[in-house]
mmCIF file of C-alpha atoms and ligand atoms in Angstrom:
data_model
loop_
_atom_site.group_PDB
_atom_site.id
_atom_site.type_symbol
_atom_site.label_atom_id
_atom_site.label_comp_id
_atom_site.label_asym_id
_atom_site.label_seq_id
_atom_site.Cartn_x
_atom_site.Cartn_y
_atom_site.Cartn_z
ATOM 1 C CA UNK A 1 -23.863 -22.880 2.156
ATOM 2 C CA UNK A 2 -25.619 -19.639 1.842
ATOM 3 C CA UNK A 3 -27.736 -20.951 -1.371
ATOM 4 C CA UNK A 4 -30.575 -18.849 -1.285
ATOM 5 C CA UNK A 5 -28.928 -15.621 -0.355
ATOM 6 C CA UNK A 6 -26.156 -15.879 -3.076
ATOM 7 C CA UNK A 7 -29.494 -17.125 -5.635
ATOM 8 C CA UNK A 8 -31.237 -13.680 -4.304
ATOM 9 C CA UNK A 9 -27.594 -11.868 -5.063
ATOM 10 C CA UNK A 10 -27.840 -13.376 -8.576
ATOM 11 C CA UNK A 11 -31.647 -12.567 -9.074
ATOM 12 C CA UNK A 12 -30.359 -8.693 -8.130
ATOM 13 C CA UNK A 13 -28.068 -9.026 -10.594
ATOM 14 C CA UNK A 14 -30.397 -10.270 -13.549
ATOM 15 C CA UNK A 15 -32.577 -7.998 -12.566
ATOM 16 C CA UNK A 16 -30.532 -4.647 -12.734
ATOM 17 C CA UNK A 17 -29.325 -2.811 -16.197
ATOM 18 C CA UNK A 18 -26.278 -1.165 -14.148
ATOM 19 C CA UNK A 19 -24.115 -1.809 -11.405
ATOM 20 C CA UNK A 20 -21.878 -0.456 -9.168
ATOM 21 C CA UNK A 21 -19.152 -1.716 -7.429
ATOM 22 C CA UNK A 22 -17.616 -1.059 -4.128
ATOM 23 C CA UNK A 23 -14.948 -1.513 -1.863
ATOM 24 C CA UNK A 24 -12.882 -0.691 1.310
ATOM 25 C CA UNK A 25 -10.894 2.226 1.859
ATOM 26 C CA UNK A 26 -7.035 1.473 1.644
ATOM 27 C CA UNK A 27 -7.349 -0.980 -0.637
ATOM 28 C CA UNK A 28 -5.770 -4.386 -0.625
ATOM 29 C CA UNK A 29 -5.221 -7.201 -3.021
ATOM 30 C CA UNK A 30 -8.646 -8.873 -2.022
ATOM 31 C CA UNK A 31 -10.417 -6.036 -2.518
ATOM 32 C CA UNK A 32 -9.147 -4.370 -5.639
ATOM 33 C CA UNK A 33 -9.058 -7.928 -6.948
ATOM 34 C CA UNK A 34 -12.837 -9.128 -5.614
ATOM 35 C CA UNK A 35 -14.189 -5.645 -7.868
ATOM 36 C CA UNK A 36 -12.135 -6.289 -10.534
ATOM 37 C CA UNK A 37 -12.486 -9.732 -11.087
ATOM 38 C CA UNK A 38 -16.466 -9.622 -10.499
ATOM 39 C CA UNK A 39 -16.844 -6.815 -13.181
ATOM 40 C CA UNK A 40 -15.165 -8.964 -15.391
ATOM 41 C CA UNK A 41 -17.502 -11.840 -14.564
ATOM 42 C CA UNK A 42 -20.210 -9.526 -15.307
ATOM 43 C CA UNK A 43 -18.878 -8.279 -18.555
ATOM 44 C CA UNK A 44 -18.008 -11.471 -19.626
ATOM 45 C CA UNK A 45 -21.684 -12.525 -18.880
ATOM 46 C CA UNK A 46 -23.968 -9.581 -19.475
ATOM 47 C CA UNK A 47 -22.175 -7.311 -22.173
ATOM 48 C CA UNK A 48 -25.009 -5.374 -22.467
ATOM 49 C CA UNK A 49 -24.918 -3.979 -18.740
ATOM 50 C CA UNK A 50 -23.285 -1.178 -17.618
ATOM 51 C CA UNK A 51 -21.089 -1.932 -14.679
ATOM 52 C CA UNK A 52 -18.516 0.494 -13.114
ATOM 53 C CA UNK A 53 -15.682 0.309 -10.874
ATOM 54 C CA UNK A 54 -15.058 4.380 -9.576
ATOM 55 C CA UNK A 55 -12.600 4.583 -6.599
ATOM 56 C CA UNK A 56 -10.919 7.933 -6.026
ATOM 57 C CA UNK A 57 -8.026 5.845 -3.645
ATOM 58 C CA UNK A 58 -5.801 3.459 -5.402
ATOM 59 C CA UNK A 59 -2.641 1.306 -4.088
ATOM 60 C CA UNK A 60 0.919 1.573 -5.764
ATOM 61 C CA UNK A 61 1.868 -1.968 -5.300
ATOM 62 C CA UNK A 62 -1.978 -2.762 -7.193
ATOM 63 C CA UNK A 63 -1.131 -1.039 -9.961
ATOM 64 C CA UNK A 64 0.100 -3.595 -12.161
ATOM 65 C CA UNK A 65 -3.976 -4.345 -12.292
ATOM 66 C CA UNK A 66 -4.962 -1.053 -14.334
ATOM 67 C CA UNK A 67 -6.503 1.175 -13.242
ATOM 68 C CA UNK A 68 -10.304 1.806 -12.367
ATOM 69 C CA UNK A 69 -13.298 3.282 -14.295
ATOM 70 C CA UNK A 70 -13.631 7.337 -14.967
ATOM 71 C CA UNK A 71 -16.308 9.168 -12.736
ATOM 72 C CA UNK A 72 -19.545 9.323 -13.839
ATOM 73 C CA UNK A 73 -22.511 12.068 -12.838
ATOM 74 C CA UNK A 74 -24.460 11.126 -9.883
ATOM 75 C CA UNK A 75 -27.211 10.471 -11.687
ATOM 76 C CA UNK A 76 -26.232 7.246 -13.103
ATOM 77 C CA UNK A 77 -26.154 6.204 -9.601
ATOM 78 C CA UNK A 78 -29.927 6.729 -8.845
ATOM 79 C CA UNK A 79 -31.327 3.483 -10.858
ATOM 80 C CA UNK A 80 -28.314 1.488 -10.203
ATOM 81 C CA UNK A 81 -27.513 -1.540 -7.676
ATOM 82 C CA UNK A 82 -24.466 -1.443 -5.823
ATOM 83 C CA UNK A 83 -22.460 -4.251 -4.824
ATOM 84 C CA UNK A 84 -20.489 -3.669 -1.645
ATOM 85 C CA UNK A 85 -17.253 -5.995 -1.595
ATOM 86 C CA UNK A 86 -15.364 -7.173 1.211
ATOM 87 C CA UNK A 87 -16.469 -4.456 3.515
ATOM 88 C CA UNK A 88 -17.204 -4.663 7.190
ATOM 89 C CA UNK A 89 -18.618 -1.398 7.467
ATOM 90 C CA UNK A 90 -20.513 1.405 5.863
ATOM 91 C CA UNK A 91 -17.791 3.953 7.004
ATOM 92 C CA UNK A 92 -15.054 2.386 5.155
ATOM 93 C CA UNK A 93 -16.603 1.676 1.848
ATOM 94 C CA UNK A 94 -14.261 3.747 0.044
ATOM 95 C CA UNK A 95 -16.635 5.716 -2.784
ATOM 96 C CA UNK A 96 -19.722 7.436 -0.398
ATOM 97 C CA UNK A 97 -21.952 7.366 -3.934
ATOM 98 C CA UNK A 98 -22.706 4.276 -3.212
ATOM 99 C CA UNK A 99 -25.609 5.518 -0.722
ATOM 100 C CA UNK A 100 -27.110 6.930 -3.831
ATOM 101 C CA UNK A 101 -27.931 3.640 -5.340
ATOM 102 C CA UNK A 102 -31.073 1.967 -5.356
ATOM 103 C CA UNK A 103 -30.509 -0.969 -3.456
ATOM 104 C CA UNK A 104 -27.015 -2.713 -2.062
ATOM 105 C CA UNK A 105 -25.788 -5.871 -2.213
ATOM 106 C CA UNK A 106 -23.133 -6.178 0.351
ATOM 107 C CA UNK A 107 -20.666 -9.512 0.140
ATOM 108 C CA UNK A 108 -18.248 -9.988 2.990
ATOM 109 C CA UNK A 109 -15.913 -12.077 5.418
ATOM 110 C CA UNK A 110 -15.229 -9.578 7.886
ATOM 111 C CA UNK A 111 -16.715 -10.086 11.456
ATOM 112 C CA UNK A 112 -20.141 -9.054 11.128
ATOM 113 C CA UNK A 113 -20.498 -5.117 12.828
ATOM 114 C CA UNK A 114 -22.820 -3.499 10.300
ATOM 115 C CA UNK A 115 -26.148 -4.584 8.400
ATOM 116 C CA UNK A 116 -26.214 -1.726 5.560
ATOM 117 C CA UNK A 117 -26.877 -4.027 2.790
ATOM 118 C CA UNK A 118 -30.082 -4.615 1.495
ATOM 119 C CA UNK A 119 -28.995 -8.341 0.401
ATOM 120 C CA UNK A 120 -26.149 -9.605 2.549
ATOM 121 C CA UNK A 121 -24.057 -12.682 2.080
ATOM 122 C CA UNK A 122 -21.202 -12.778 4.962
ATOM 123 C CA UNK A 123 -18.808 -15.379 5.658
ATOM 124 C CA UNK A 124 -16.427 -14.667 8.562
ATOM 125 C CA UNK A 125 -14.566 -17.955 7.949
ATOM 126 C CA UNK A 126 -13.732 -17.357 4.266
ATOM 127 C CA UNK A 127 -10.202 -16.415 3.374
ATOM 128 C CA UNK A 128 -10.489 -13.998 1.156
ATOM 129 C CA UNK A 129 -13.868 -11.877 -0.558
ATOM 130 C CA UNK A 130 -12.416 -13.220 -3.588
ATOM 131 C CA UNK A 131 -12.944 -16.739 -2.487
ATOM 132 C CA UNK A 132 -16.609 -15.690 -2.079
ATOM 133 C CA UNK A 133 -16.484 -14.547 -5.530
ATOM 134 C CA UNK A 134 -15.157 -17.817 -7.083
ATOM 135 C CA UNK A 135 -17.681 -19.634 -4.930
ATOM 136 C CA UNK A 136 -20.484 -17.874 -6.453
ATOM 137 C CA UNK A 137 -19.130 -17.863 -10.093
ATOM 138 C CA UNK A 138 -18.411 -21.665 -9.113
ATOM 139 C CA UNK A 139 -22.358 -22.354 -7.921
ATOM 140 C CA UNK A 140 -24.074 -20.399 -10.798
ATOM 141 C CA UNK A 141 -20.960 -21.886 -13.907
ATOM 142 C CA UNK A 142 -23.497 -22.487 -16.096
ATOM 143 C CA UNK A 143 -24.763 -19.286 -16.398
ATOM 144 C CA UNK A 144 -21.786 -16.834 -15.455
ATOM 145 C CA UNK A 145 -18.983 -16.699 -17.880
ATOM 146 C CA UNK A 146 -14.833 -16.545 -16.258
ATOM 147 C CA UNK A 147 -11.907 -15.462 -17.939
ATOM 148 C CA UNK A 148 -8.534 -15.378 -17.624
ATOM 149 C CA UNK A 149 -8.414 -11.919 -16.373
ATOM 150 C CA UNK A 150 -10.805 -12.012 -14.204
ATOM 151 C CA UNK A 151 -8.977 -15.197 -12.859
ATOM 152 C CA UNK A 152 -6.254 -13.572 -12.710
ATOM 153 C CA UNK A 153 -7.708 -10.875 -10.275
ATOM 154 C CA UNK A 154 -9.331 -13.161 -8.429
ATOM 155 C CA UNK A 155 -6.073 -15.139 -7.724
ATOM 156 C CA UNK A 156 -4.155 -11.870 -6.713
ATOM 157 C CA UNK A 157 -6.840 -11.270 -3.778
ATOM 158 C CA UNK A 158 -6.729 -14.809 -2.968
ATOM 159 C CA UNK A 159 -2.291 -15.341 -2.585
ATOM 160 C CA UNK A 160 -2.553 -11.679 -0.862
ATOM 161 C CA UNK A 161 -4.989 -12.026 1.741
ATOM 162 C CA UNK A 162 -4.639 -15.826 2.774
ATOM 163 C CA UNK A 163 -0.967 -14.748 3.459
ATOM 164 C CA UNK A 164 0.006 -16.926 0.254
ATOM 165 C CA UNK A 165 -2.577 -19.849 1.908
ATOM 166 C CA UNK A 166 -1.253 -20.146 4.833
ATOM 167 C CA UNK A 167 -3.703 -18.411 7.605
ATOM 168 C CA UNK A 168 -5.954 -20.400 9.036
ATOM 169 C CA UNK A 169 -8.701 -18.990 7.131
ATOM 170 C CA UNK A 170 -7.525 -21.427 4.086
ATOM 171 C CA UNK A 171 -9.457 -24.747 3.600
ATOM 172 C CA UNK A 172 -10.248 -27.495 1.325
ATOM 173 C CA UNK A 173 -12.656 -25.006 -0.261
ATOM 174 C CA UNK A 174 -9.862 -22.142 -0.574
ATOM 175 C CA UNK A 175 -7.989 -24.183 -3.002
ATOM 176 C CA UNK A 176 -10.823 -25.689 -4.603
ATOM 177 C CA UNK A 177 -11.677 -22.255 -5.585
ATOM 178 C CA UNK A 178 -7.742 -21.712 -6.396
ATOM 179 C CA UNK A 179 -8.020 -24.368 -8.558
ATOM 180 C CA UNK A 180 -10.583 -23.220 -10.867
ATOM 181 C CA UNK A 181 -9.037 -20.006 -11.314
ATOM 182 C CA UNK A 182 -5.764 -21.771 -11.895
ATOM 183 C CA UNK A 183 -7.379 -23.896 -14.980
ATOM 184 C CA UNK A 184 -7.928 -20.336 -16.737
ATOM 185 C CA UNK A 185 -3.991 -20.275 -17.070
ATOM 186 C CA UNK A 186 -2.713 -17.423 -14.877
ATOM 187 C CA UNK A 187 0.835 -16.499 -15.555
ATOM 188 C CA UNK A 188 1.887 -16.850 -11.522
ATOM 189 C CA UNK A 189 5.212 -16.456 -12.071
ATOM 190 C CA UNK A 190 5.148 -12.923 -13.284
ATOM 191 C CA UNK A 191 2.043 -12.052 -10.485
ATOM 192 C CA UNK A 192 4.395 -13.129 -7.588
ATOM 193 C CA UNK A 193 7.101 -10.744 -9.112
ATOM 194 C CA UNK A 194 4.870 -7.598 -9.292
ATOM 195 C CA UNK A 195 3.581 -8.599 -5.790
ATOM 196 C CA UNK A 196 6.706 -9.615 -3.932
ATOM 197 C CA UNK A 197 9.552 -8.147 -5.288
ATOM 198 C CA UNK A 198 11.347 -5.143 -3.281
ATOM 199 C CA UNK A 199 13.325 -2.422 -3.761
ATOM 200 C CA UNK A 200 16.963 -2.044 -3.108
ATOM 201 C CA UNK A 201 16.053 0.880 -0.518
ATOM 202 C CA UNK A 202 12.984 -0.820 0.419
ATOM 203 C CA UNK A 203 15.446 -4.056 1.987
ATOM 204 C CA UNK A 204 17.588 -0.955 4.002
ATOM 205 C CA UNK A 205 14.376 0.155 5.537
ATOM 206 C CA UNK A 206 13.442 -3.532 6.271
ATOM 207 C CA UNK A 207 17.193 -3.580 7.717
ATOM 208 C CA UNK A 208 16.276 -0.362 10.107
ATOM 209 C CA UNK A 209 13.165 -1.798 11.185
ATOM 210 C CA UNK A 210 14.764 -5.517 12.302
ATOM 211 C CA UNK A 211 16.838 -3.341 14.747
ATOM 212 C CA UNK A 212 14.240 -0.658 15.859
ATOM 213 C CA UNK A 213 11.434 -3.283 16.553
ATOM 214 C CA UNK A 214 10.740 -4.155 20.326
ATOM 215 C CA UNK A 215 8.322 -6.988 22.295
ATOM 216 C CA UNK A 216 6.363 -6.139 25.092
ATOM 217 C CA UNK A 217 6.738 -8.850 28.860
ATOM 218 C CA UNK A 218 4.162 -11.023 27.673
ATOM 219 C CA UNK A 219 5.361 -11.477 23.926
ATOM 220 C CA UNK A 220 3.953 -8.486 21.894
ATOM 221 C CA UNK A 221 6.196 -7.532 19.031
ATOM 222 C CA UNK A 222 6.013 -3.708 17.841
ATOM 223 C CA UNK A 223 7.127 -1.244 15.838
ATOM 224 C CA UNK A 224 6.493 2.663 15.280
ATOM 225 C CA UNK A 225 7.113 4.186 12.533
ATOM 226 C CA UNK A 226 6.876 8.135 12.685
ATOM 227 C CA UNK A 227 6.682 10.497 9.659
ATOM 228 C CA UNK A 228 10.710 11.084 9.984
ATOM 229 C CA UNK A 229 11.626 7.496 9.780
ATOM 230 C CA UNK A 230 9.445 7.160 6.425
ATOM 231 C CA UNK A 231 10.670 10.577 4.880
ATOM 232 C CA UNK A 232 14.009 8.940 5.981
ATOM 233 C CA UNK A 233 13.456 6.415 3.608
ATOM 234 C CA UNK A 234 11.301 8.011 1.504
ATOM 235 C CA UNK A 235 8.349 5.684 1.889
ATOM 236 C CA UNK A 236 4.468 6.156 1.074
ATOM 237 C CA UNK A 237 2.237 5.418 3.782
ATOM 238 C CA UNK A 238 0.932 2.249 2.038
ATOM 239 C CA UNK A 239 5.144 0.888 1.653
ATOM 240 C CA UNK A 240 6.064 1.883 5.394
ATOM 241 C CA UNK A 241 2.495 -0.142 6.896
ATOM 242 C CA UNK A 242 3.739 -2.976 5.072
ATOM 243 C CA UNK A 243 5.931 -3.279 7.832
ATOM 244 C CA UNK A 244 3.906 -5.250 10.132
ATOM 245 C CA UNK A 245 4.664 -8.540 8.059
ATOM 246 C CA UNK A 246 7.896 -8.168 9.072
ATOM 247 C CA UNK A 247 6.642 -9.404 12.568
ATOM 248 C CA UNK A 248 5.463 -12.261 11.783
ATOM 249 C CA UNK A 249 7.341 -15.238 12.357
ATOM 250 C CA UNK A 250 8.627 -14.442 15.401
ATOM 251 C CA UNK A 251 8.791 -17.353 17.694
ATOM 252 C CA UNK A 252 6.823 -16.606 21.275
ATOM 253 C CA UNK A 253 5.437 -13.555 19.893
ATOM 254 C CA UNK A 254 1.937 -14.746 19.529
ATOM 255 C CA UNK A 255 0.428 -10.718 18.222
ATOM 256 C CA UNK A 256 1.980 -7.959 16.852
ATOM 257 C CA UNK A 257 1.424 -4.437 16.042
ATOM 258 C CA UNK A 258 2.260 -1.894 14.083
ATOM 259 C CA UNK A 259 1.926 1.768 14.633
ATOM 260 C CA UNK A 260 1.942 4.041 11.609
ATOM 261 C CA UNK A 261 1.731 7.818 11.844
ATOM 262 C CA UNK A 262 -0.819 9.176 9.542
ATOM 263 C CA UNK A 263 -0.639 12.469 7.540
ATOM 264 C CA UNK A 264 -3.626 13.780 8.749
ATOM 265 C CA UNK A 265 -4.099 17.142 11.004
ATOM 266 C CA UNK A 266 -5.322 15.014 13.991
ATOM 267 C CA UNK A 267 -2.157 13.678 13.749
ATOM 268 C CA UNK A 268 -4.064 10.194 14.435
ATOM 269 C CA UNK A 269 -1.907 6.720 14.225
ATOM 270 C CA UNK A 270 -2.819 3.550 12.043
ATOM 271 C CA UNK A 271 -2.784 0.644 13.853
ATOM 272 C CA UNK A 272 -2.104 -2.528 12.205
ATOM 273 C CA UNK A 273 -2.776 -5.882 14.418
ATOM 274 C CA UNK A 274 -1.790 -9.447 13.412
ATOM 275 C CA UNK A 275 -1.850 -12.254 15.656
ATOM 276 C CA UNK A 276 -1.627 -16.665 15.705
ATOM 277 C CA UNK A 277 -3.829 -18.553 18.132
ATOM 278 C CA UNK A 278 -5.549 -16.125 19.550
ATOM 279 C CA UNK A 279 -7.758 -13.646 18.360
ATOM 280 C CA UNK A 280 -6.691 -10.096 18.846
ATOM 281 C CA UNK A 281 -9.991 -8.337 16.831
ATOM 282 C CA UNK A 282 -11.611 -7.135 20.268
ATOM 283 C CA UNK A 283 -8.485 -4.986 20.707
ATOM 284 C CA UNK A 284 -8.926 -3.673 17.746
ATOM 285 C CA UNK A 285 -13.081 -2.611 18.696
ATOM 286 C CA UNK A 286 -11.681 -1.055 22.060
ATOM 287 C CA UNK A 287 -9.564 1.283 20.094
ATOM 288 C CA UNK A 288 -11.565 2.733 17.161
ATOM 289 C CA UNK A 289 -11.183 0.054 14.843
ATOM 290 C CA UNK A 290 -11.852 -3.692 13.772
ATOM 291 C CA UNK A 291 -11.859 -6.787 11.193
ATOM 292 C CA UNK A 292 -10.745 -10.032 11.222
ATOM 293 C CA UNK A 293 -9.813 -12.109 14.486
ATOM 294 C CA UNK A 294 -6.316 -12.583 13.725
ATOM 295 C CA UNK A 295 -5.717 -9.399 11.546
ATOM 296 C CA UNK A 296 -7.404 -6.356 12.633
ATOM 297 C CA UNK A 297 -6.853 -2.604 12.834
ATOM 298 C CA UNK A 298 -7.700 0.368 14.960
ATOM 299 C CA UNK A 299 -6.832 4.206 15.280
ATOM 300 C CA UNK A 300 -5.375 5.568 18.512
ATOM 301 C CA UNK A 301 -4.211 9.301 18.951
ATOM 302 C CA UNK A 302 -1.024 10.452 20.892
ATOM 303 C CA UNK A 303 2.108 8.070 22.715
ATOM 304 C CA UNK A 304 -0.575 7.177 25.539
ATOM 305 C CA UNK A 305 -3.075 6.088 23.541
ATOM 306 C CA UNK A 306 -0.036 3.591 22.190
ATOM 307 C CA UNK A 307 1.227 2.986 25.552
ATOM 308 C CA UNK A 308 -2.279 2.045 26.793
ATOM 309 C CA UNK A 309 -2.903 -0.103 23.530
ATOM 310 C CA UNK A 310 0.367 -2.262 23.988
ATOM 311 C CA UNK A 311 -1.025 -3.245 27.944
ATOM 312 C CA UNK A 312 -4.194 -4.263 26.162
ATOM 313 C CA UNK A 313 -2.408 -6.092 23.895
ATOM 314 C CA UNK A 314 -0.062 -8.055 27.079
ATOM 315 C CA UNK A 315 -1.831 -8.564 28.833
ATOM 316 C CA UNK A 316 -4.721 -10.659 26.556
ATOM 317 C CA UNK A 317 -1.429 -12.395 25.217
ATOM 318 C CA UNK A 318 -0.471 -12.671 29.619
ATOM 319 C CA UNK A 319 -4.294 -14.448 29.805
ATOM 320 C CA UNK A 320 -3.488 -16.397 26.396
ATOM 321 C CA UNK A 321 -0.677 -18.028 27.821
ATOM 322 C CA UNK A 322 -1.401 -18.203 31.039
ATOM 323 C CA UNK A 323 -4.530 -20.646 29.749
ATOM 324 C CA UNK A 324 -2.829 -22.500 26.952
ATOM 325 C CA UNK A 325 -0.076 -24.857 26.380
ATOM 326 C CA UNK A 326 0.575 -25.272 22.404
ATOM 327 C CA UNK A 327 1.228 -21.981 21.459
ATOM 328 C CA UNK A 328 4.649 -21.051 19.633
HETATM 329 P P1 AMP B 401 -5.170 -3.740 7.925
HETATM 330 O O1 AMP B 401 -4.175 -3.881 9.004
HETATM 331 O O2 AMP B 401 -5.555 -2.323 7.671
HETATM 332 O O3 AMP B 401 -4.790 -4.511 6.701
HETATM 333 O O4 AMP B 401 -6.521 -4.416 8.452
HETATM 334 C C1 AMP B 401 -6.664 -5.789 8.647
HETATM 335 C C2 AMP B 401 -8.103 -6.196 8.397
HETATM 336 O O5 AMP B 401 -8.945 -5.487 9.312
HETATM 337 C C3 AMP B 401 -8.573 -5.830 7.001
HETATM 338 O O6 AMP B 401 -9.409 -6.860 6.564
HETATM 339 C C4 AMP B 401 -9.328 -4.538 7.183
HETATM 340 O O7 AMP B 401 -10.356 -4.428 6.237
HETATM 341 C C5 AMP B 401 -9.865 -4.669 8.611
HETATM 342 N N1 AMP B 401 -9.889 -3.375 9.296
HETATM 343 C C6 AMP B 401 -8.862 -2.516 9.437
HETATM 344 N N2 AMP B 401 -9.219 -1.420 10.123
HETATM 345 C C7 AMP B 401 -10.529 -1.590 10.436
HETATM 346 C C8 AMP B 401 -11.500 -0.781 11.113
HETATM 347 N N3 AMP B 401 -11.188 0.411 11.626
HETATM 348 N N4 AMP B 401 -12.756 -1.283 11.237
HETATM 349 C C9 AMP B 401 -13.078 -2.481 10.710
HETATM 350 N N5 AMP B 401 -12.212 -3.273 10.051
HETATM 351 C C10 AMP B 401 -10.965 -2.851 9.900
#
């Protein structure tokens, strides 16, 4: 699928001396581990080419991966080709720099909102970028070289944003590109303990949460956690929005939400949106945000703005319902 834009991708590559790579602000698992493990592919491949990784934002829970590459002066940028990973839009690619470069490559599987790549290759129904990655070491093995470290990142993006391949997202393909990372011998025992081990405070906030969490008429599960509640428990940002998994098997509650309050002088909240069966993303576009069908986000300002949200949120779930009969 895609052939000739992931051979024009590869041409770009060939073709360029350095590269930049790029990725979404907040990072995640799939995108910390889609620019990691695709410099290493390039490394591996090319060791003459320069390729950096500069990202000012990092993730605690990431950093078990190292960290990334030093800045470099904004000239280097000029005769360079960026590659854009896993990033729906141009206003959350996390580094701006990368409008200096020549030309950009952007690879995706975000709902399509925002053409800024030169070259594009987007696949909504992938589960992960890193998927896409495997797939395009996987078409072009007999000329790109994978290690086990770049496996190894590429796996971590994979477990993390397929929900441990189980969204829906996951097919025959997902594991077929599992597989061939798995044959580079990934130590997956010790991965799953720096990703999903948790603090002894960390379980009393989960505790907290369990009790403060509420569900809307029609079956909407939320939580809000203000600034007190994570000083409370001493939380980053990043920890307490980690909440919103704790939603998720809920039975009857077919979306849920999490609102985070942000540190920022607008005093603006972080919206986190998950849902199962139905898709939820154009909730997320009404209110400043967007992504995924069944995990989206958005940004809404004040207790209305979270009031309002929430009907949104019933009363699609309401209509859901109202229209279907297998849901759980
Ligand atoms: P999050 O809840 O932040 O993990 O977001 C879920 C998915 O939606 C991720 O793939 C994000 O990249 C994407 N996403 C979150 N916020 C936005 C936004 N404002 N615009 C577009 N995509 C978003």
């Amino acid at each position: 699928m895609n052939e000739a834009k992931k051979e024009m991708i590869l041409n770009k590559i060939r073709e360029y001396r350095r590269i930049m790579l790029f990725r979404h602000i907040r990072c995640d698992g799939d995108c910390v581990g889609a620019t990691k493990g695709l410099k290493e592919i390039l490394k591996a491949t090319w060791p003459e080419k320069e390729v950096y990784l500069i990202d000012a934002q990092h993730s605690d829970y990431l950093a078990f991966l190292g960290a990334d590459d030093e800045p470099v002066p904004d000239a280097l940028y000029a005769d360079a080709l960026a590659i854009v990973l896993d990033t729906g839009t141009s206003d959350r690619i996390s580094n701006p720099k990368y409008a200096l470069c020549r030309e950009i490559v952007k690879i995706d599987h975000h709902i399509p909102k925002d053409a800024y790549g030169d070259y594009e290759w987007v696949e909504e129904h992938r589960s992960s970028c890193c998927e896409m990655i495997v797939d395009f070491y996987s078409t072009f093995r007999s000329e790109l070289k994978l290690n086990s470290r770049a496996a190894a990142f590429l796996y971590t993006g994979m477990v993390t944003d397929s929900g441990r391949f189980r969204f829906r997202e996951v097919s025959g393909d997902t594991l077929r590109c599992a597989a061939i990372l798995l044959d580079q011998g990934i130590d997956t025992e010790r991965l799953y303990a720096h990703l999903y081990l948790e603090d002894f405070d960390y379980l009393k906030f989960k505790a907290y949460v369990y009790k403060a969490m509420k569900i809307t008429e029609h079956g909407v599960a939320y939580l809000y956690i203000s600034k007190a509640m994570r000083e409370k428990f001493g939380l980053t940002l990043e920890a307490a929005s980690s909440a919103i998994s704790f939603m998720d098997s809920i039975r009857g509650c077919l979306c849920w939400i999490a609102f985070i309050e942000n540190d920022d002088e607008q005093q603006s909240i972080r919206v986190r949106l998950r849902s199962r069966f139905v898709s939820v993303n154009e909730i997320g576009e009404r209110w400043r945000g967007g992504g995924h069908a069944c995990a989206c986000g958005a940004t809404v300002y004040g207790r209305k703005e979270v009031r309002a949200l929430l009907k949104d949120a019933d009363a699609r779930i309401a209509e859901y319902k109202n229209t279907h009969e297998d849901w759980l």
